[in-house]
Short mmCIF file of C-alpha atoms and ligand atoms in Angstrom, two decimals:
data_model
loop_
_atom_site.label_atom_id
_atom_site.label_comp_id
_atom_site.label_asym_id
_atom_site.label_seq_id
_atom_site.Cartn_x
_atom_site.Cartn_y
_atom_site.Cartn_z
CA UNK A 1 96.08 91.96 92.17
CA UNK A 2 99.25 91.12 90.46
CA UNK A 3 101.32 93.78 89.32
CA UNK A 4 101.81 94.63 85.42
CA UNK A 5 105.15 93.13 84.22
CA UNK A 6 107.17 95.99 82.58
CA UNK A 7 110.31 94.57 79.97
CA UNK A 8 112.87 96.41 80.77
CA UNK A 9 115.97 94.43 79.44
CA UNK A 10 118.27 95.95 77.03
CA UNK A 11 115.65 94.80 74.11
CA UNK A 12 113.03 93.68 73.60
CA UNK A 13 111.65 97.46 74.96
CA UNK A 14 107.96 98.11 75.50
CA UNK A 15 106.02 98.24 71.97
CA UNK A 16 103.89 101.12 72.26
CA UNK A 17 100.51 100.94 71.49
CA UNK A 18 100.29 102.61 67.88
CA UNK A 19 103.42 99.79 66.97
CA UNK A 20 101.19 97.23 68.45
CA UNK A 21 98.27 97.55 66.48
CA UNK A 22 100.28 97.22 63.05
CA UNK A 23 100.92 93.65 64.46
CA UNK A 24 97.23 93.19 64.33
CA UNK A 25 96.49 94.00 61.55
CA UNK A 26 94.96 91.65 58.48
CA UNK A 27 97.16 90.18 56.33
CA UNK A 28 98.08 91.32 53.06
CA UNK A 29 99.41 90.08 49.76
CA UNK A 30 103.24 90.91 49.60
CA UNK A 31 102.20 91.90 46.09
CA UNK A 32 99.27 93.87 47.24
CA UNK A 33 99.98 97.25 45.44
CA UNK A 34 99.24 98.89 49.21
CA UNK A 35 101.87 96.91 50.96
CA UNK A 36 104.22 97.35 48.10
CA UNK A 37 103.93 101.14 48.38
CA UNK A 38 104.55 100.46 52.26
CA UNK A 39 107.35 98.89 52.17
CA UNK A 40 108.93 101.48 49.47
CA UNK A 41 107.93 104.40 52.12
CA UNK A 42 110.15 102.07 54.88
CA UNK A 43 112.70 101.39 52.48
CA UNK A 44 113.29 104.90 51.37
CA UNK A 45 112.45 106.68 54.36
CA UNK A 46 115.11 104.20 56.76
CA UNK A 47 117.61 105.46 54.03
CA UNK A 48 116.74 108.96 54.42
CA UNK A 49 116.55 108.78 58.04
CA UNK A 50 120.11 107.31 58.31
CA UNK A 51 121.00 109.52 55.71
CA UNK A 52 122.74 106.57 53.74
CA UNK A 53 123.02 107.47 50.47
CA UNK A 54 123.84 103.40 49.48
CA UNK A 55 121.06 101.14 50.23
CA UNK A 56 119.04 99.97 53.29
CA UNK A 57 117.63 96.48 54.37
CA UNK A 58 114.87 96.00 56.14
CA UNK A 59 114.60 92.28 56.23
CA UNK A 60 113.58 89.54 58.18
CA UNK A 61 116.13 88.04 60.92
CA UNK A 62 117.61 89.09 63.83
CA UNK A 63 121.20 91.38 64.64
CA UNK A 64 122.66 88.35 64.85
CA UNK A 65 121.64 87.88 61.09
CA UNK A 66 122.80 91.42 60.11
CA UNK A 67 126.55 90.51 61.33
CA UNK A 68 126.29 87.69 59.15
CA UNK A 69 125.44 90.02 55.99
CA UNK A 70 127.84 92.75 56.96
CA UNK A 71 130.56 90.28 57.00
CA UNK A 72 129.55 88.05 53.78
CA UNK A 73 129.21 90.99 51.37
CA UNK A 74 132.61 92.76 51.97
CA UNK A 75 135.11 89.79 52.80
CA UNK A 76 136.19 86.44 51.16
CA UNK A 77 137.72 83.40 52.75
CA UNK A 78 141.10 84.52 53.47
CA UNK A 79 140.96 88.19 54.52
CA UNK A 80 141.89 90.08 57.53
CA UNK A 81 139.15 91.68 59.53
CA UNK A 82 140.21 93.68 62.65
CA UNK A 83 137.45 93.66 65.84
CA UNK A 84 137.18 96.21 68.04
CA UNK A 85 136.06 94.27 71.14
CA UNK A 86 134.27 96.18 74.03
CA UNK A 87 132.25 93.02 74.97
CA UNK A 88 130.47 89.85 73.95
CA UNK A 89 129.03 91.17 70.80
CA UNK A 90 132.74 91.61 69.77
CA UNK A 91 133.53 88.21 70.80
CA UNK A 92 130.65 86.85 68.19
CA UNK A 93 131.96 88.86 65.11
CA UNK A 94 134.95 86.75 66.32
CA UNK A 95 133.43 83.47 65.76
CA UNK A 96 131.38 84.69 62.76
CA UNK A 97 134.80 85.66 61.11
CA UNK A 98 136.58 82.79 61.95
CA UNK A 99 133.86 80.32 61.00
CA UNK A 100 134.02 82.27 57.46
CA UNK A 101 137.92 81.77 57.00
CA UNK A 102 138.87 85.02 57.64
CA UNK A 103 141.84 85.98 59.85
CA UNK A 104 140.79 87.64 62.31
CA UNK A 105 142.80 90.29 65.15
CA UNK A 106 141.26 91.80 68.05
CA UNK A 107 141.95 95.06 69.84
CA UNK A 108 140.39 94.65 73.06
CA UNK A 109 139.06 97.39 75.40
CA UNK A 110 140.17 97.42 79.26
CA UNK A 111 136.91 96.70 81.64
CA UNK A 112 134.74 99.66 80.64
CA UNK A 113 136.76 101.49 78.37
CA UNK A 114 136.94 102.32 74.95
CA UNK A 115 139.93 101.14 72.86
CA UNK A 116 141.77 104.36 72.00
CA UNK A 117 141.49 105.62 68.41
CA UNK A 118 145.01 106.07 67.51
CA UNK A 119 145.64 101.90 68.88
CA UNK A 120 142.81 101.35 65.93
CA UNK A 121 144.67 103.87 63.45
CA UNK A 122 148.27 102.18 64.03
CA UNK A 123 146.70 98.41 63.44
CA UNK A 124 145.21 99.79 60.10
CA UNK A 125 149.03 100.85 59.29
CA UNK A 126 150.47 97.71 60.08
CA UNK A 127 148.65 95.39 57.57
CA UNK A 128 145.71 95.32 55.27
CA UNK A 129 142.18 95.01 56.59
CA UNK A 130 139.18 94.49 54.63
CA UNK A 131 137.13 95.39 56.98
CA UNK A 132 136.94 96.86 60.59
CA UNK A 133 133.92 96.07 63.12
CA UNK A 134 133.23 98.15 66.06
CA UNK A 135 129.93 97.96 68.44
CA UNK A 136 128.52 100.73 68.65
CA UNK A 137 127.27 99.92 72.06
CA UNK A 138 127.71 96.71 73.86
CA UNK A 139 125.01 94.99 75.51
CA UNK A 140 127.55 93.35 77.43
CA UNK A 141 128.79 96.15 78.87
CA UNK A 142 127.36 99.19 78.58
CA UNK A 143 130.56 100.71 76.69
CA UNK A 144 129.73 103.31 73.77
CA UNK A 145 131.90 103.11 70.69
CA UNK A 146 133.36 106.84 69.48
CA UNK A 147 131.64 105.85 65.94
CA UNK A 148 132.16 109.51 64.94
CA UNK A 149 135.69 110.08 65.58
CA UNK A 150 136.85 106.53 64.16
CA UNK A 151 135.15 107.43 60.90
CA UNK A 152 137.00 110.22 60.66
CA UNK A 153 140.17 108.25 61.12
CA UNK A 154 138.80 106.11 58.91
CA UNK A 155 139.15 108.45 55.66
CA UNK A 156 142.63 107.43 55.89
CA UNK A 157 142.03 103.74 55.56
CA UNK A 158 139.97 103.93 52.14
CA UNK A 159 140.28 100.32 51.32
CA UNK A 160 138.97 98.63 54.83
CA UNK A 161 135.11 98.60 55.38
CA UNK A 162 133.97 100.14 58.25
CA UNK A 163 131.19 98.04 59.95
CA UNK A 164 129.08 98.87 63.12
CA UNK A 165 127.13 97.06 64.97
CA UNK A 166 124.51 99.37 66.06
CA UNK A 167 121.57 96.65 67.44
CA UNK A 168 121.99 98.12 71.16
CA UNK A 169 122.23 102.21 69.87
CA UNK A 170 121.00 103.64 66.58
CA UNK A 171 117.72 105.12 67.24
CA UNK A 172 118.83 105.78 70.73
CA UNK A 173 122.02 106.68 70.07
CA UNK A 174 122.59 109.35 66.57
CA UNK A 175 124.53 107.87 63.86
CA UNK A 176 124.58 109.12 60.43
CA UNK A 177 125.86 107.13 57.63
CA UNK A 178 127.47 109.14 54.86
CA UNK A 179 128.61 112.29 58.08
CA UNK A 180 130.37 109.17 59.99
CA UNK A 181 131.68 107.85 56.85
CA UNK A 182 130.45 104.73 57.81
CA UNK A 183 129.91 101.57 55.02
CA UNK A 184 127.82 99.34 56.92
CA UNK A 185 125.26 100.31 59.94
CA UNK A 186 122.64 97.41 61.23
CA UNK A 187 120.16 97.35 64.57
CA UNK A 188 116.91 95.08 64.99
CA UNK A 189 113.70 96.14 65.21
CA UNK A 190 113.19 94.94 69.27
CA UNK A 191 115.75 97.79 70.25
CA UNK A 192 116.09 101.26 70.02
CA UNK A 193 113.19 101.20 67.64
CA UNK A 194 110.93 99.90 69.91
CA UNK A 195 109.17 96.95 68.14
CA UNK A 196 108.59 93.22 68.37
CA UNK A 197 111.88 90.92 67.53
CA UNK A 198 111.73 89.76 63.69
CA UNK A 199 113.64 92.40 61.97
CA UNK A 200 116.88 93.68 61.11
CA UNK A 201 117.84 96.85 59.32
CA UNK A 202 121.19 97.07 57.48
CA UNK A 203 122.21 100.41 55.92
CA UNK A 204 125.21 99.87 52.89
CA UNK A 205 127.32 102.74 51.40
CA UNK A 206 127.52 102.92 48.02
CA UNK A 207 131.35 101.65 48.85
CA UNK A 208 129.94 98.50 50.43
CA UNK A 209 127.36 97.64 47.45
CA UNK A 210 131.03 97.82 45.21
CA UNK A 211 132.83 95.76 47.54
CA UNK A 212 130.14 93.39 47.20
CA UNK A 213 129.82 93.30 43.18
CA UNK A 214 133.45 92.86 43.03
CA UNK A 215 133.51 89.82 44.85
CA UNK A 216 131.62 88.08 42.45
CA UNK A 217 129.61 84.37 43.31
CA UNK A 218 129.24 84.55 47.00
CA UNK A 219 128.40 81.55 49.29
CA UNK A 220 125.89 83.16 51.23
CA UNK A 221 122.04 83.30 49.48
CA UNK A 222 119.63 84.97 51.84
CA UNK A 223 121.70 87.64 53.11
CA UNK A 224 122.89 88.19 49.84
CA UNK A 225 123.21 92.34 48.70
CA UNK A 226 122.96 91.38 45.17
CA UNK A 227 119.48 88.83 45.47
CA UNK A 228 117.78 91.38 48.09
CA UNK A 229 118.97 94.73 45.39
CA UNK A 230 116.33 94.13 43.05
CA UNK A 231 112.94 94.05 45.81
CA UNK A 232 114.78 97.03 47.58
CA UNK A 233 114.55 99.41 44.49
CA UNK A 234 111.21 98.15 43.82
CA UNK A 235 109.64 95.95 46.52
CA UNK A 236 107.21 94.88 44.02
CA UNK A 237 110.22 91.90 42.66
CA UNK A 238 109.91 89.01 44.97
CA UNK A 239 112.98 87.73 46.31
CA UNK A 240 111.97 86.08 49.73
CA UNK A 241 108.55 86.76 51.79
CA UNK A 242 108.47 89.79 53.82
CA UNK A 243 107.62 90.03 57.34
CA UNK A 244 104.59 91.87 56.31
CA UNK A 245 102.99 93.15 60.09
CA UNK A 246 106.24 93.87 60.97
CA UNK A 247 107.66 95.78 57.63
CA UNK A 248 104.11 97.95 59.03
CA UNK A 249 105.20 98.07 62.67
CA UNK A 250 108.43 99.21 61.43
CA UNK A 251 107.11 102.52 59.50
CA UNK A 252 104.96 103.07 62.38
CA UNK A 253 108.34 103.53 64.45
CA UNK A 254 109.52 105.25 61.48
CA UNK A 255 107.07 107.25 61.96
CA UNK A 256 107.35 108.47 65.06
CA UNK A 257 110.96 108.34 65.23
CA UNK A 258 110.90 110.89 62.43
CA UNK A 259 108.51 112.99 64.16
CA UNK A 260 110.37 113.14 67.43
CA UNK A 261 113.87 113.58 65.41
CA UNK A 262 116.69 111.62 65.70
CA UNK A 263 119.10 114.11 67.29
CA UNK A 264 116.25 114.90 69.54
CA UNK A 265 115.43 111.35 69.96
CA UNK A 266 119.69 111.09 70.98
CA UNK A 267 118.91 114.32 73.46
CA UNK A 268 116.35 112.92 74.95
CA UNK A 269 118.03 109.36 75.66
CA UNK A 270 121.01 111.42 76.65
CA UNK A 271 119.23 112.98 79.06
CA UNK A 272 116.88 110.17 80.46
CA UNK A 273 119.91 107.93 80.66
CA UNK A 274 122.26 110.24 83.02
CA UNK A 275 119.51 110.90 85.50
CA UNK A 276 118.95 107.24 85.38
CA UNK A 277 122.58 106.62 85.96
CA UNK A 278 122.56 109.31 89.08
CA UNK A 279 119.44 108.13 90.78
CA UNK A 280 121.04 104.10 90.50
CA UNK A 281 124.30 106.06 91.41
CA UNK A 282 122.56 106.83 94.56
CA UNK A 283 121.30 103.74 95.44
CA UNK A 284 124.76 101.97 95.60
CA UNK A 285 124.76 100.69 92.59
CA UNK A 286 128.01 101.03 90.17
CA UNK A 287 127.54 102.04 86.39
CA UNK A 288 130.76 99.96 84.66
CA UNK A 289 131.10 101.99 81.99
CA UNK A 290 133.64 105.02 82.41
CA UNK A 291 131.34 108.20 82.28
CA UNK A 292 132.44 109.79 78.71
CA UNK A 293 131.47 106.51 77.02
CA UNK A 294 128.36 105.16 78.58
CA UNK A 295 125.53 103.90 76.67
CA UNK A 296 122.10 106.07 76.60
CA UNK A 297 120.45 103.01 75.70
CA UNK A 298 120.94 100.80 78.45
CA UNK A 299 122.87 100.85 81.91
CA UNK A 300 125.08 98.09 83.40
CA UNK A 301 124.84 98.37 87.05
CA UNK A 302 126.90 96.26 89.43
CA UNK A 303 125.98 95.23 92.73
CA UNK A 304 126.79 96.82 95.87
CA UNK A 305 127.91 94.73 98.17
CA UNK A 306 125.22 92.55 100.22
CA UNK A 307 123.03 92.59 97.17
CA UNK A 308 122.62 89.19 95.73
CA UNK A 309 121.88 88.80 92.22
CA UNK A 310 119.63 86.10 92.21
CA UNK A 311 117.21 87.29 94.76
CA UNK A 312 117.27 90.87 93.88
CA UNK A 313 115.96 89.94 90.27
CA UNK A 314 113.54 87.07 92.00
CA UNK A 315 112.16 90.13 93.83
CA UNK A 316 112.42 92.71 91.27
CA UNK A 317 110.26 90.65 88.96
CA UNK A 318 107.37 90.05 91.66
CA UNK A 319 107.60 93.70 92.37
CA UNK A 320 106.47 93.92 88.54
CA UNK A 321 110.01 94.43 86.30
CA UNK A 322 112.03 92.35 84.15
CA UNK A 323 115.65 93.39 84.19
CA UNK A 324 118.54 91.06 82.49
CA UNK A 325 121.65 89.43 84.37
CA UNK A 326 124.80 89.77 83.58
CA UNK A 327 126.59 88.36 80.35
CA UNK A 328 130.01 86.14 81.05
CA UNK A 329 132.58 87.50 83.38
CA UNK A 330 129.55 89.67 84.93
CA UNK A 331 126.83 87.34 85.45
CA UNK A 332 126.11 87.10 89.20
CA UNK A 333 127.73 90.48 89.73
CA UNK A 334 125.89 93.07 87.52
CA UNK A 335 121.94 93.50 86.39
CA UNK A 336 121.09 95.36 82.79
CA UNK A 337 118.61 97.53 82.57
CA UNK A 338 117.00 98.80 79.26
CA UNK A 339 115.53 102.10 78.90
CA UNK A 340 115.48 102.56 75.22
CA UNK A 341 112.80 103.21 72.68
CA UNK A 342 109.70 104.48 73.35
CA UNK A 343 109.71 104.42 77.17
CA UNK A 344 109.37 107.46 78.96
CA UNK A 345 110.39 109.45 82.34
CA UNK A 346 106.79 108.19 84.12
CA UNK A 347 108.39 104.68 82.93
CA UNK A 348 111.65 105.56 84.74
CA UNK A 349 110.12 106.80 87.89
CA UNK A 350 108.15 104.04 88.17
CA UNK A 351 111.12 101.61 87.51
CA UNK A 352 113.35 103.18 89.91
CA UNK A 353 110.25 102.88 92.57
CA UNK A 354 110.27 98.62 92.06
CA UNK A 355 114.02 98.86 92.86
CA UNK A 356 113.71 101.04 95.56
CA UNK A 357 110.76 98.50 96.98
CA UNK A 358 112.84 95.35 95.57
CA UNK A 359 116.17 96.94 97.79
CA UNK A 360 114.09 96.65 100.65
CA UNK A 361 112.56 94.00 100.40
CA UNK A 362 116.59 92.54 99.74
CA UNK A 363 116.77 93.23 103.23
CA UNK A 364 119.51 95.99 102.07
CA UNK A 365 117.47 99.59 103.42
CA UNK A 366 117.37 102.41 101.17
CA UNK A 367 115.35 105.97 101.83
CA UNK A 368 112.15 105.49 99.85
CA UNK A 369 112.16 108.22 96.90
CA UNK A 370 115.70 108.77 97.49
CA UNK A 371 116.46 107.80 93.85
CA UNK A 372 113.55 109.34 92.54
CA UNK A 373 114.44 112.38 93.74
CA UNK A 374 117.74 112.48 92.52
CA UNK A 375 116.45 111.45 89.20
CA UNK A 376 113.61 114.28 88.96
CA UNK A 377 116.51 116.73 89.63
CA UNK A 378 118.42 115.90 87.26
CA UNK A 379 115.77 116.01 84.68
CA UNK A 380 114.88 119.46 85.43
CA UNK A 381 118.51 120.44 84.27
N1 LIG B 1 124.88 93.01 68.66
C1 LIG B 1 124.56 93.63 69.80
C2 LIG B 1 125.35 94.82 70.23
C3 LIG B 1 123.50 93.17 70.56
O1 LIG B 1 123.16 93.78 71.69
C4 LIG B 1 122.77 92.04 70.13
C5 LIG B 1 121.60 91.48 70.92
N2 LIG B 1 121.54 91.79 72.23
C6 LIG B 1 123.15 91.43 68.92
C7 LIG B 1 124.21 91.96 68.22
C8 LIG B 1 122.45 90.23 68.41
O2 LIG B 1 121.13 90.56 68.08
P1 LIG B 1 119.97 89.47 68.05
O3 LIG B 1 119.82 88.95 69.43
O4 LIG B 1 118.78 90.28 67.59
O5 LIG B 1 120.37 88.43 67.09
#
């Protein structure tokens, strides 16, 4: 018998069952006064949620989409945006602001660190930004972003935008828009919110939705604030066709994120995530983010040495799991694994079981339930 394949890349996660069947539903009439009401419960509740007292965006498109419409809305041709880079999502505001005209400077982090607050404070000081973008957490990586503590810095840069990128983190990781004083938040729906690819959300301050009017004519149509404004205070105004089984999948995960809680929700990936990071600890493997800013979404393990990359992932996936390589100066070297969403510890224990078989199998020996143990442990902490 072949074994089930679990997804375990850093998104998509495993769509959980009550998500799925939204998906399956039968269609409905974007005008149909039952969707309408739907999508004013996702609309309104993803605000609340966030607690974003501006607007939010659930539209169709990807994060990739989301950077586009963070950028458009608060910059013209000719600004300076400043990029906090801890990774490859960093480098692609890079090109995103650059193909836009804007000038663009980069405060890098060192290989799995953060880039110190005060370094981001003293750029601010030097010259005018209209707009700052940090990643929350990057995929790349595995670094987490301070997101709290730069907002607070932030107060003292009123007139730059602060963007984050939160695709890889929010709904795993807690944000809060207004308490971070934060202007624009955005994740996809295939993340930390556990459902298929298709969506992005974008949260706005109140501060961002100005920035935007007083821009005026913008180049950019779909991701425009101003065209989308209208169907998100009353998604009854058409302005482009919704993603209809997926604006439903999406309060579904509402749903039960708001059941669960999203500090709890951050507690429990908080928790799940350091016992994962022990129990891979244990096996060899090398987590490159420093400890106080690792992601709880995802972990970024490098090899030890005498593991090869390609066959350990050839094996892993016959054993049953899809993990991801790694992104530019790490492919070969590291192997991402996802364990965000609506996975759970039974999830975990079997995943760390595959590697424990796939090790073996790598001819490199580890103790079988070595890992496992360490990882039960720490969960009973
Ligand atoms: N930002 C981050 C931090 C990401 O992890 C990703 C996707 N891995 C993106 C942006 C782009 O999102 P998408 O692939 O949905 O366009």
């Amino acid at each position: 018998m072949e074994n089930k394949r679990m997804v375990m890349i850093p998104g998509p996660t495993p769509v959980v069952k009550s998500i799925q069947d939204q998906m399956g539903r039968e269609i409905q009439a974007f005008g149909d006064p039952r969707f309408v009401k739907d999508y004013k419960e996702l609309i309104e509740g993803l605000g609340r949620l966030m607690n974003c007292s501006g607007k939010a965006f659930p539209l169709a498109g990807t994060g990739t989409l989301a950077m586009e419409m963070a950028i458009s809305n608060v910059t013209k041709r000719g600004d300076n945006v400043l990029i906090i880079r801890h990774g490859y999502f960093g480098d692609r505001f890079n090109e995103l602001c650059t193909r836009k005209g804007l000038n663009v400077d980069v405060l890098a982090g060192e290989e799995g660190k953060v880039v110190p607050v005060d370094e981001i404070d003293r750029k601010l000081s030097e010259k005018h930004y209209a707009a700052i973008t940090v990643t929350h957490v990057d995929t790349a990586t595995g670094v987490c972003a301070p997101i709290a503590e730069i907002g607070e810095m932030m107060k003292k840069h009123p007139e730059t935008i602060y963007i984050v990128d939160g695709v890889a983190a929010t709904g795993g990781e807690f944000a809060d828009v207004d308490g971070m004083n934060i202007d624009i938040l955005f994740t996809a729906s295939q993340k930390a919110f556990g459902v298929c690819p298709g969506m992005f959300i974008l949260w706005a301050s109140q501060r961002a939705l100005d920035r935007r009017k007083s821009l005026g004519m913008i180049p950019e149509y779909f991701v425009d604030f101003e065209k989308w404004l209208p169907t998100m205070n009353d998604p009854s105004k058409y302005f482009a066709t919704p993603a209809i089984n997926l604006v439903w999948s999406l309060l579904e995960s509402l749903h039960i994120i708001e059941k669960e809680g999203l500090k709890e929700r951050d507690a429990r990936h908080r928790k799940n995530a350091r016992a994962m990071q022990a129990a891979l600890e244990a096996l060899g493997f090398t987590v490159l983010a420093e400890k106080e800013h690792r992601a709880v979404t995802l972990s970024n393990l490098l090899y030890p040495e005498g593991v090869n990359d390609a066959q350990f992932r050839t094996i892993l996936l016959e054993e049953g799991i899809v993990v991801a390589g790694g992104i530019g100066p790490y492919a070969g070297r590291m192997f991402r694994l996802g364990h965000m969403g609506n996975i759970d510890v039974n999830d975990e224990v079997a995943v760390l079981g595959v590697i424990e078989r796939t090790l073996n199998r790598c001819g490199y020996p580890v103790e079988y339930g070595s890992s496992i143990r360490v990882y039960l442990n720490e969960m009973t902490k």
